mmCIF file of C-alpha atoms in Angstrom:
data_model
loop_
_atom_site.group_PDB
_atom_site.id
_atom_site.type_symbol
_atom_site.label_atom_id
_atom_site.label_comp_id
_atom_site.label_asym_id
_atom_site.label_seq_id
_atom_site.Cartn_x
_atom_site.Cartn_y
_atom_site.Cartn_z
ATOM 1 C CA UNK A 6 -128.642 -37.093 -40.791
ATOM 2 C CA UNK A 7 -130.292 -34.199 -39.753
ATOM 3 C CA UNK A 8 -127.251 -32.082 -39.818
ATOM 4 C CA UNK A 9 -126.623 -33.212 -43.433
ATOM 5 C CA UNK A 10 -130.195 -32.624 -44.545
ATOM 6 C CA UNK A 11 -129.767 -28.765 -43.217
ATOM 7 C CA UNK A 12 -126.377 -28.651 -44.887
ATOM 8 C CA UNK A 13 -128.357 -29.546 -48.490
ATOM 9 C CA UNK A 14 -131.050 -27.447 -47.690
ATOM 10 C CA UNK A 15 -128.771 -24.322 -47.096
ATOM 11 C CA UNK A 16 -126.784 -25.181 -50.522
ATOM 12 C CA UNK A 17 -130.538 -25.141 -52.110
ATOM 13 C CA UNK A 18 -131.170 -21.282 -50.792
ATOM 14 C CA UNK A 19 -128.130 -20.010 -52.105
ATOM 15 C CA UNK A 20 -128.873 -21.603 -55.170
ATOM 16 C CA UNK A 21 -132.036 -19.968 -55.528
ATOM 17 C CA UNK A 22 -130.774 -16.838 -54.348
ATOM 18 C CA UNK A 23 -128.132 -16.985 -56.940
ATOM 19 C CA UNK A 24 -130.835 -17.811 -59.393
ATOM 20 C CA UNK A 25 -132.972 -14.385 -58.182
ATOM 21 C CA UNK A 26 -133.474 -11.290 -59.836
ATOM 22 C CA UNK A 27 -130.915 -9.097 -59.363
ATOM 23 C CA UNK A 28 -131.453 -5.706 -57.910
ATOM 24 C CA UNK A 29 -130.326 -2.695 -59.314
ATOM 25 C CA UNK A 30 -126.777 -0.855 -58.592
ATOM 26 C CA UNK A 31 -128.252 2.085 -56.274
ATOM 27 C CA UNK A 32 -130.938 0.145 -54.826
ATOM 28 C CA UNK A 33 -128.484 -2.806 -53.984
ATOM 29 C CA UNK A 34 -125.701 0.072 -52.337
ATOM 30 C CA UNK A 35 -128.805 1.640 -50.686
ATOM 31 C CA UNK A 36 -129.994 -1.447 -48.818
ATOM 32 C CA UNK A 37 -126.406 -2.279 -47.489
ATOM 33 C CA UNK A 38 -126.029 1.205 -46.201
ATOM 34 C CA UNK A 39 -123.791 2.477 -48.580
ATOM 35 C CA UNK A 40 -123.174 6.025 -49.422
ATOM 36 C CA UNK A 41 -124.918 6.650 -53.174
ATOM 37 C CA UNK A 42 -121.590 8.985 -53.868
ATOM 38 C CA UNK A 43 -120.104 5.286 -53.883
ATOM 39 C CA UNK A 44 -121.805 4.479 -57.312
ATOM 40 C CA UNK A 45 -119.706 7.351 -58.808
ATOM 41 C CA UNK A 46 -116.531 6.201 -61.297
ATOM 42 C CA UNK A 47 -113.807 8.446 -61.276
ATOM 43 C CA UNK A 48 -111.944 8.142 -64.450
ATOM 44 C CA UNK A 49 -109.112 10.112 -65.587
ATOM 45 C CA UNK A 50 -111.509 12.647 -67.757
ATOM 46 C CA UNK A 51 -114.634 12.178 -65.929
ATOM 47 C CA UNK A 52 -116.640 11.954 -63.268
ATOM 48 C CA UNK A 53 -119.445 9.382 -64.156
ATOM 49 C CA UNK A 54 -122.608 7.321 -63.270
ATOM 50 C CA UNK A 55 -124.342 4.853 -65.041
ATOM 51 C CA UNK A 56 -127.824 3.750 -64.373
ATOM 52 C CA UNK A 57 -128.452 2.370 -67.626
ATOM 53 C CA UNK A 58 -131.016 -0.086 -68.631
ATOM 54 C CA UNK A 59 -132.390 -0.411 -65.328
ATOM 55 C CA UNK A 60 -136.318 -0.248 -65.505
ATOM 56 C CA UNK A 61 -136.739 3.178 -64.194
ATOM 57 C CA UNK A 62 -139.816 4.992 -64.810
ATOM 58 C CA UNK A 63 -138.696 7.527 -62.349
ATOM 59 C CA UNK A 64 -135.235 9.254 -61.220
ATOM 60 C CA UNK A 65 -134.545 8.236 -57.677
ATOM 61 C CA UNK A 66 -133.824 11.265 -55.538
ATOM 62 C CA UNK A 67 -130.375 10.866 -54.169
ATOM 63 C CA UNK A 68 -129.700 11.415 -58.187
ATOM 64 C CA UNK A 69 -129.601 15.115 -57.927
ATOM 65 C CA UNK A 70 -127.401 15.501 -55.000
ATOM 66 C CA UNK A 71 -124.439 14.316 -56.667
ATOM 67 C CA UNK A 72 -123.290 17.272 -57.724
ATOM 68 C CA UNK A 73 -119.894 16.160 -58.631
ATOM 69 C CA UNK A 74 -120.971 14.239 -61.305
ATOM 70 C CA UNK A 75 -119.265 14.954 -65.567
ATOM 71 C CA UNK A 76 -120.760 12.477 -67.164
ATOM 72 C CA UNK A 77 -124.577 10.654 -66.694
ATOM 73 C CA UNK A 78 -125.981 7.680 -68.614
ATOM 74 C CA UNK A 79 -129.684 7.534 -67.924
ATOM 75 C CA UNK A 80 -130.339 5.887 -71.285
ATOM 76 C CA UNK A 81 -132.583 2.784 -72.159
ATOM 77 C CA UNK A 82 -135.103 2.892 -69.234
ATOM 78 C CA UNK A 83 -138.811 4.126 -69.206
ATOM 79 C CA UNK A 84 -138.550 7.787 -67.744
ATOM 80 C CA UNK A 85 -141.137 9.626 -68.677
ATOM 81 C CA UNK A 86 -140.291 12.581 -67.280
ATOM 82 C CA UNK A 87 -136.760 14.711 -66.192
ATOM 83 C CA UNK A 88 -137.552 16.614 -62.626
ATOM 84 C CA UNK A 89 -136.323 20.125 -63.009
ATOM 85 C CA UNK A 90 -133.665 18.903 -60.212
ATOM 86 C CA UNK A 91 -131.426 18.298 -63.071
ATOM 87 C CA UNK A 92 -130.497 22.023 -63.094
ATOM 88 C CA UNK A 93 -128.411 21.039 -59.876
ATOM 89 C CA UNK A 94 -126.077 19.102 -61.565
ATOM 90 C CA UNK A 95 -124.521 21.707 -63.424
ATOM 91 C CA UNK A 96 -121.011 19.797 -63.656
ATOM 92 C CA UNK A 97 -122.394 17.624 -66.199
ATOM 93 C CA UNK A 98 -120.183 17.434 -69.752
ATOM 94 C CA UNK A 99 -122.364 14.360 -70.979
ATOM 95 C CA UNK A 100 -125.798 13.696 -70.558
ATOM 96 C CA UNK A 101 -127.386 10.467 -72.094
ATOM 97 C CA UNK A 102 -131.320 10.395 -72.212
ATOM 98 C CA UNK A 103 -131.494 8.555 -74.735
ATOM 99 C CA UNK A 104 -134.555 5.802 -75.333
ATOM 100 C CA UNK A 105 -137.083 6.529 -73.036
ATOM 101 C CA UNK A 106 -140.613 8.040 -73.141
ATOM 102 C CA UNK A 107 -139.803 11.405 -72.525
ATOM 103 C CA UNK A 108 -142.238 14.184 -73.665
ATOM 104 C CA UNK A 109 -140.613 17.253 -73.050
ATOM 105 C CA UNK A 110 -137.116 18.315 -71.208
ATOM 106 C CA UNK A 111 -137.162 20.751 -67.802
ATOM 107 C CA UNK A 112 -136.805 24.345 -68.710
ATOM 108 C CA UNK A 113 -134.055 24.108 -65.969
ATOM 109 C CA UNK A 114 -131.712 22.306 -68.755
ATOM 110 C CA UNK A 115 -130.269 25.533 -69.522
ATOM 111 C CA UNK A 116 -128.489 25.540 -66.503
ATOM 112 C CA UNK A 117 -126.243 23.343 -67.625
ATOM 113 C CA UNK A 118 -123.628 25.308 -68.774
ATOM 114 C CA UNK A 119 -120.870 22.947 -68.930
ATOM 115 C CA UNK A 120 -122.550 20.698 -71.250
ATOM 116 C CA UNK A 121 -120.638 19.438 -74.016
ATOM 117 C CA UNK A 122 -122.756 16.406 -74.981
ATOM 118 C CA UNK A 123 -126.508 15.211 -75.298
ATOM 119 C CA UNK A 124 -127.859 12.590 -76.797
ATOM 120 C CA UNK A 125 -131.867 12.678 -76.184
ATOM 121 C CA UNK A 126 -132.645 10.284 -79.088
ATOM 122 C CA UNK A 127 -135.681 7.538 -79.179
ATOM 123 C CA UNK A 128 -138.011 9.292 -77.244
ATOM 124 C CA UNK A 129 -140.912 10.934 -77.470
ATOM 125 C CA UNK A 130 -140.153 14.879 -77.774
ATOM 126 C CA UNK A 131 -142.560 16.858 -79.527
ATOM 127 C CA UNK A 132 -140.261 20.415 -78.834
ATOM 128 C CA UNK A 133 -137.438 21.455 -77.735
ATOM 129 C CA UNK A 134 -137.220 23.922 -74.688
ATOM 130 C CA UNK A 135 -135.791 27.451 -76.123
ATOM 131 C CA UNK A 136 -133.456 27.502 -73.004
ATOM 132 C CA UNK A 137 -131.216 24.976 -74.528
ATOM 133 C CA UNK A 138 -129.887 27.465 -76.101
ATOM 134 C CA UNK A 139 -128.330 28.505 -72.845
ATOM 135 C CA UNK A 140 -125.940 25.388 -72.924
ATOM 136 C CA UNK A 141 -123.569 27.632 -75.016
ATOM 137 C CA UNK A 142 -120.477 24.840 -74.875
ATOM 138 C CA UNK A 143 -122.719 22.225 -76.206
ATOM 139 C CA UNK A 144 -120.829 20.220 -78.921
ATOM 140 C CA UNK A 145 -122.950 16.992 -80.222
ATOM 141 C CA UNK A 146 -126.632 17.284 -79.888
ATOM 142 C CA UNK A 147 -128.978 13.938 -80.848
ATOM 143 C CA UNK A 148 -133.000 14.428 -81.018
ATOM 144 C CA UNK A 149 -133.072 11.727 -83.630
ATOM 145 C CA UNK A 150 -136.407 9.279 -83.428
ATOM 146 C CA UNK A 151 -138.737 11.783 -81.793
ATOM 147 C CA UNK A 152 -142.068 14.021 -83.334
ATOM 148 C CA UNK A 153 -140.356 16.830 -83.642
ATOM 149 C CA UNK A 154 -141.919 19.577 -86.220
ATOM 150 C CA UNK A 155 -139.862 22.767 -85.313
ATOM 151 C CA UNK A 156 -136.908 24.086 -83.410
ATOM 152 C CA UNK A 157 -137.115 27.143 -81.259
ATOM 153 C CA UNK A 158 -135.654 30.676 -82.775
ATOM 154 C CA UNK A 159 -132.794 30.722 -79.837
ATOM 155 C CA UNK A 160 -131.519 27.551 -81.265
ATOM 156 C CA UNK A 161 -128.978 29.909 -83.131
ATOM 157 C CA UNK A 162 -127.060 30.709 -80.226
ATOM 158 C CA UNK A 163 -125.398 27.332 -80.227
ATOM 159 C CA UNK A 164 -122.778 28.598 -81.723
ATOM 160 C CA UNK A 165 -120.035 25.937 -80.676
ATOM 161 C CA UNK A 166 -122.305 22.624 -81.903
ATOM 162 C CA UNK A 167 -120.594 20.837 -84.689
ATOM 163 C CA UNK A 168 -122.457 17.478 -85.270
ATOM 164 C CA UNK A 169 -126.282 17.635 -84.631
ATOM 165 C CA UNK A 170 -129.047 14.347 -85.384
ATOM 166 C CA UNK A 171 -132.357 15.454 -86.325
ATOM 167 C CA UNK A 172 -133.270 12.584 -88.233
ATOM 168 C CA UNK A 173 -136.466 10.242 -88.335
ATOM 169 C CA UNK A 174 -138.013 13.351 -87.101
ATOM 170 C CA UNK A 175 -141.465 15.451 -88.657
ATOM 171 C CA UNK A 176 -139.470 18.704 -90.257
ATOM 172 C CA UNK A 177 -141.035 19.570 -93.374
ATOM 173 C CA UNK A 178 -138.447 22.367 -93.948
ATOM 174 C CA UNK A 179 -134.766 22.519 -92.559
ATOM 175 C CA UNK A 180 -134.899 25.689 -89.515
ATOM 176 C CA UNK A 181 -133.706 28.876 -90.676
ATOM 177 C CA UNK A 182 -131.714 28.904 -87.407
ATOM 178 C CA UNK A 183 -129.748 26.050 -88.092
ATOM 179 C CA UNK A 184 -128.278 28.044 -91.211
ATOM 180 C CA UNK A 185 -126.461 29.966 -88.501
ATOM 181 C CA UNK A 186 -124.938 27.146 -86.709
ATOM 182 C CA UNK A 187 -121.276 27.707 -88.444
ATOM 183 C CA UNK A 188 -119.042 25.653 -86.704
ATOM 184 C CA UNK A 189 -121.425 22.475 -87.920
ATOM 185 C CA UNK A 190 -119.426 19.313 -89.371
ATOM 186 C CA UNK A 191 -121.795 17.305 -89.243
ATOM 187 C CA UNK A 192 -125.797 17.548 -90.024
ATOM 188 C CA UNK A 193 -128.083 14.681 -90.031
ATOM 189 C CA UNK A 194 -131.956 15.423 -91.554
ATOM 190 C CA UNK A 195 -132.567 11.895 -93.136
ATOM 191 C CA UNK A 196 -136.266 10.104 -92.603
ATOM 192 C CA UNK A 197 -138.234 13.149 -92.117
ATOM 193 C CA UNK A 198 -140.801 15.267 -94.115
ATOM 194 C CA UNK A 199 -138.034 17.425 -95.856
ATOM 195 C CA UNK A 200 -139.244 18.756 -99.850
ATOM 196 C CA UNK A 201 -136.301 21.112 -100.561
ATOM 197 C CA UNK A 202 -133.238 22.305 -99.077
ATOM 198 C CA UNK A 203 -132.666 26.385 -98.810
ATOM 199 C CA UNK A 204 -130.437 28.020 -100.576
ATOM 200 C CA UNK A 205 -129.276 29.313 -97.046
ATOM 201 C CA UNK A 206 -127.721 26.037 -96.767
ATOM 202 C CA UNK A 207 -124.547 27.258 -98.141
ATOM 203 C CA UNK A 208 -123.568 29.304 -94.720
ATOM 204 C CA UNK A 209 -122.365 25.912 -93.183
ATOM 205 C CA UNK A 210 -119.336 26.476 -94.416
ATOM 206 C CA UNK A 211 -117.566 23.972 -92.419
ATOM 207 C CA UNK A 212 -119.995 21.078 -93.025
ATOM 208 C CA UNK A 213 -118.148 18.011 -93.822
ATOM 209 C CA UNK A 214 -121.015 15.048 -93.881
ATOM 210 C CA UNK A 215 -124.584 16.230 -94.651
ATOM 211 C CA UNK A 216 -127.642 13.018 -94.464
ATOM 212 C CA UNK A 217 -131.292 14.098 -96.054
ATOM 213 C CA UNK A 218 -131.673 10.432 -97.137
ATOM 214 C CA UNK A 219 -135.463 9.419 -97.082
ATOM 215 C CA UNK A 220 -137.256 12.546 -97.951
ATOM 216 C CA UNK A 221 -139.365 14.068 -100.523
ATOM 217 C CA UNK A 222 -136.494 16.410 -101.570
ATOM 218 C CA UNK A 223 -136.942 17.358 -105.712
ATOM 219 C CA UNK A 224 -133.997 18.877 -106.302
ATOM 220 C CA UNK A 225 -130.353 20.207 -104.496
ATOM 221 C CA UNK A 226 -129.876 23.499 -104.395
ATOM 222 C CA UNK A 227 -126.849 25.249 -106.172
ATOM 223 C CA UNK A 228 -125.669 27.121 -103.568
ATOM 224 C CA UNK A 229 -124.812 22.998 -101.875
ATOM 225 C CA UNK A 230 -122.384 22.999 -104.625
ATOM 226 C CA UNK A 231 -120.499 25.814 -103.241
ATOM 227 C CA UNK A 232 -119.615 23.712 -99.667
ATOM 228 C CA UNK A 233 -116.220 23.046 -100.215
ATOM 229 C CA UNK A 234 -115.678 21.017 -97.287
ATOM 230 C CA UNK A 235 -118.599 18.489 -97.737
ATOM 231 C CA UNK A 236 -117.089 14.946 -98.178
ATOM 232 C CA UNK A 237 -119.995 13.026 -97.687
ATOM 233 C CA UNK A 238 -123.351 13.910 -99.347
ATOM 234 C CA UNK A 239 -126.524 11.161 -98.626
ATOM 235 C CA UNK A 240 -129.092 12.470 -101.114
ATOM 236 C CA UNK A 241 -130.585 8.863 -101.378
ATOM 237 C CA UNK A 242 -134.364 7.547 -101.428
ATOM 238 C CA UNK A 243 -135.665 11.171 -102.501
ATOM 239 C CA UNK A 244 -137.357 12.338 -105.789
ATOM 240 C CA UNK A 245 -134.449 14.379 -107.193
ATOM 241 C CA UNK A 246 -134.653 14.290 -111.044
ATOM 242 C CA UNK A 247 -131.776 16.515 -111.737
ATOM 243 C CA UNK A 248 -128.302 17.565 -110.253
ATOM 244 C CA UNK A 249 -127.019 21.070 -110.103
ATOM 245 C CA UNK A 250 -124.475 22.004 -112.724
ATOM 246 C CA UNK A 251 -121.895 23.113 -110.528
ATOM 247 C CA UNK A 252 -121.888 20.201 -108.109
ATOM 248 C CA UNK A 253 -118.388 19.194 -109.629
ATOM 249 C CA UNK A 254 -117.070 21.815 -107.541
ATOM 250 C CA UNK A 255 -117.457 19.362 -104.441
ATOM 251 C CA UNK A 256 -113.780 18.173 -104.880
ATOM 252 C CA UNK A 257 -113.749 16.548 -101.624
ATOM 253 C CA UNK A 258 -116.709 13.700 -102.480
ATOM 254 C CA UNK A 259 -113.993 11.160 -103.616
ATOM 255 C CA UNK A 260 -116.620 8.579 -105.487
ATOM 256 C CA UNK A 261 -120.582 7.327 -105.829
ATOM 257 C CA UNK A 262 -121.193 5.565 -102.325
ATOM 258 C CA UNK A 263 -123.361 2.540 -102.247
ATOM 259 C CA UNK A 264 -122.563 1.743 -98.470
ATOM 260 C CA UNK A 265 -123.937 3.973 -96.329
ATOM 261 C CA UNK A 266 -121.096 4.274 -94.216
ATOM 262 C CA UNK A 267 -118.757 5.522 -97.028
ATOM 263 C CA UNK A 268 -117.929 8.674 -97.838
ATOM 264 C CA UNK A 269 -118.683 10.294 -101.060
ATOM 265 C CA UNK A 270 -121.784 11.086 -102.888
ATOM 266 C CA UNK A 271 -124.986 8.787 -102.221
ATOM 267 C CA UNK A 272 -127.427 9.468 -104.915
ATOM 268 C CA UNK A 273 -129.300 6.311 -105.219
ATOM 269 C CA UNK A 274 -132.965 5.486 -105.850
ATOM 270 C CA UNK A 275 -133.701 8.676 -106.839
ATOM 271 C CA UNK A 276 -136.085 9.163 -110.337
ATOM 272 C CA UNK A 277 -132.852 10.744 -112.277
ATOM 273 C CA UNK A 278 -134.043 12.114 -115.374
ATOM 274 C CA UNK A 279 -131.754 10.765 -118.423
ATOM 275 C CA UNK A 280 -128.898 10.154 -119.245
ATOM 276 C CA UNK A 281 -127.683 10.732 -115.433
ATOM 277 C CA UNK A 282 -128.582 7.584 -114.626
ATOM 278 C CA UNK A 283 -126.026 6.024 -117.231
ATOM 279 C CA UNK A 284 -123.811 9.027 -115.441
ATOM 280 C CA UNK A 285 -123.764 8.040 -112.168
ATOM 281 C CA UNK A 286 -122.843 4.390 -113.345
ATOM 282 C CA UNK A 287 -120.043 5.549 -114.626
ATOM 283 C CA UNK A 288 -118.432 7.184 -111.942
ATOM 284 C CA UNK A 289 -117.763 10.125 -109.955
ATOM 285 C CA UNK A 290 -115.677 11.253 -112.667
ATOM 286 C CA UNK A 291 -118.282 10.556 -115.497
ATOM 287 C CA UNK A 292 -120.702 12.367 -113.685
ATOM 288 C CA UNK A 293 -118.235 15.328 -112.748
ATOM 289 C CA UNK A 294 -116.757 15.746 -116.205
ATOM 290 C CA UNK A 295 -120.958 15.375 -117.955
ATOM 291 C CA UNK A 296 -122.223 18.076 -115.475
ATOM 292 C CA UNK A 297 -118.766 20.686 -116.424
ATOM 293 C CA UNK A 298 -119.614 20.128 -120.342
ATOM 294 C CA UNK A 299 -123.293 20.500 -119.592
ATOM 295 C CA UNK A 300 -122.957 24.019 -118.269
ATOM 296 C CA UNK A 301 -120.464 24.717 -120.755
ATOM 297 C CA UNK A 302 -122.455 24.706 -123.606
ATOM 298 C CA UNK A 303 -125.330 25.931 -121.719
#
């Protein structure tokens, strides 16, 4: 009796223990003695860790000895702040930060000089360090959802970035140093502050889809028009009463877009003077052939 009553007792631990919170990945390989290099994936590209979603409001130490690591995922916790220890990982391709409560990034970021990737979204960034710019191979940048105003002057000598997110930000004007960003495909400035896009705007020559959805923005510029590569174009939710003549030149924006992930020209909910309204209704085409006429006669 006794011995069964142990026996049911034992099955109700386990249970319970089963039932537990869990503990997280390095703190679990810590406590049974196991080497942190063991939390490492080797893939056939990479060499990665993941330590997201976790609950950290700090970066545990062993972190920056890793130095082998490509690729780190310290996204969806509560950091509030990156030690200037990650300078010592300067293997690192892909760096995720994103959504915490970060304020600011280490100065030592610019060490990285293997980065290809970082996403630093949903935080709380009011600047950007200016040694960024030191990252030279960088390739994708994300600061979307954060306070930021400005960008620093140095910003220009990311010369190899091609898609960057600055959206649901607090620019008022698009930074003259992103105009010398050439290799850019892809430029994201919806939800901000924006009330006009420069004329410099045309020296992205490569830029393929360009977002300033959600602004004040009155009008486009001409010098858009003269992007041949653009093939998406989100003008939507801004005051824009007219359209530049020569925007039929953008041969590559293949209809209106009403979904937002479609390519094409997204002009919607904007106070279009008349008759482009009636325009737009009618087509690409319509709109294409009205503006070629327009300037035409003009």
């Amino acid at each position: 009796m006794g011995t069964e009553h142990s026996k049911n007792e034992e099955r109700r631990n386990m249970v319970f223990l089963r039932k537990g919170p869990k503990l997280p990945a390095w703190e679990d390989a810590l406590l049974a003695g196991r080497e942190p290099k063991s939390l490492l994936k080797r893939g056939l590209r990479y060499v990665s860790l993941s330590l997201i979603m976790k609950g950290m409001t700090s970066t545990p130490d062993f972190l920056w000895g890793l130095h082998e690591v490509q690729k780190l995922n310290l996204s969806r916790n509560q950091l509030v702040v990156i030690p200037p220890s990650l300078g010592k990982l300067d293997r690192l391709v892909v760096l995720n930060l994103g959504g915490n409560c970060l304020k600011c990034l280490p100065k030592e970021i610019g060490l990285l000089r293997n980065l290809k990737v970082l996403f630093v979204n949903m935080n709380c960034l009011k600047e950007v360090p200016a040694e960024l710019s030191l990252c030279r191979k960088l390739e994708v940048l994300s600061l979307s959802h954060n306070c930021i105003s400005q960008l620093p002057l140095s910003f220009s000598d990311l010369t190899s970035l091609r898609k960057l997110n600055l959206s649901n930000n607090r620019f008022v004007q698009i930074p003259l140093c992103i105009f010398a960003l050439r290799s850019l495909d892809f430029l994201h400035l919806g939800s901000n502050k924006l009330e006009n896009i420069a004329e410099s705007i045309q020296y992205l020559v490569n830029l393929q889809i360009f977002i300033v959805e959600n602004n004040n923005i009155r009008s486009l510029p001409r010098s858009l028009c003269y992007i041949s590569t653009l093939e998406l174009l989100n003008a939507d939710y801004n005051a824009i009463q007219t359209l530049p003549d020569d925007l039929y030149l953008l041969r590559r924006l293949r209809r209106i877009a009403w979904n937002p992930m479609d390519k094409g020209l997204h002009i919607a909910h904007n106070p279009l003077a008349r008759p482009l309204p009636e325009v737009v209704e009618g087509g690409l085409d319509v709109l294409f052939n009205y503006l070629r006429d327009k300037k035409e006669h003009n």
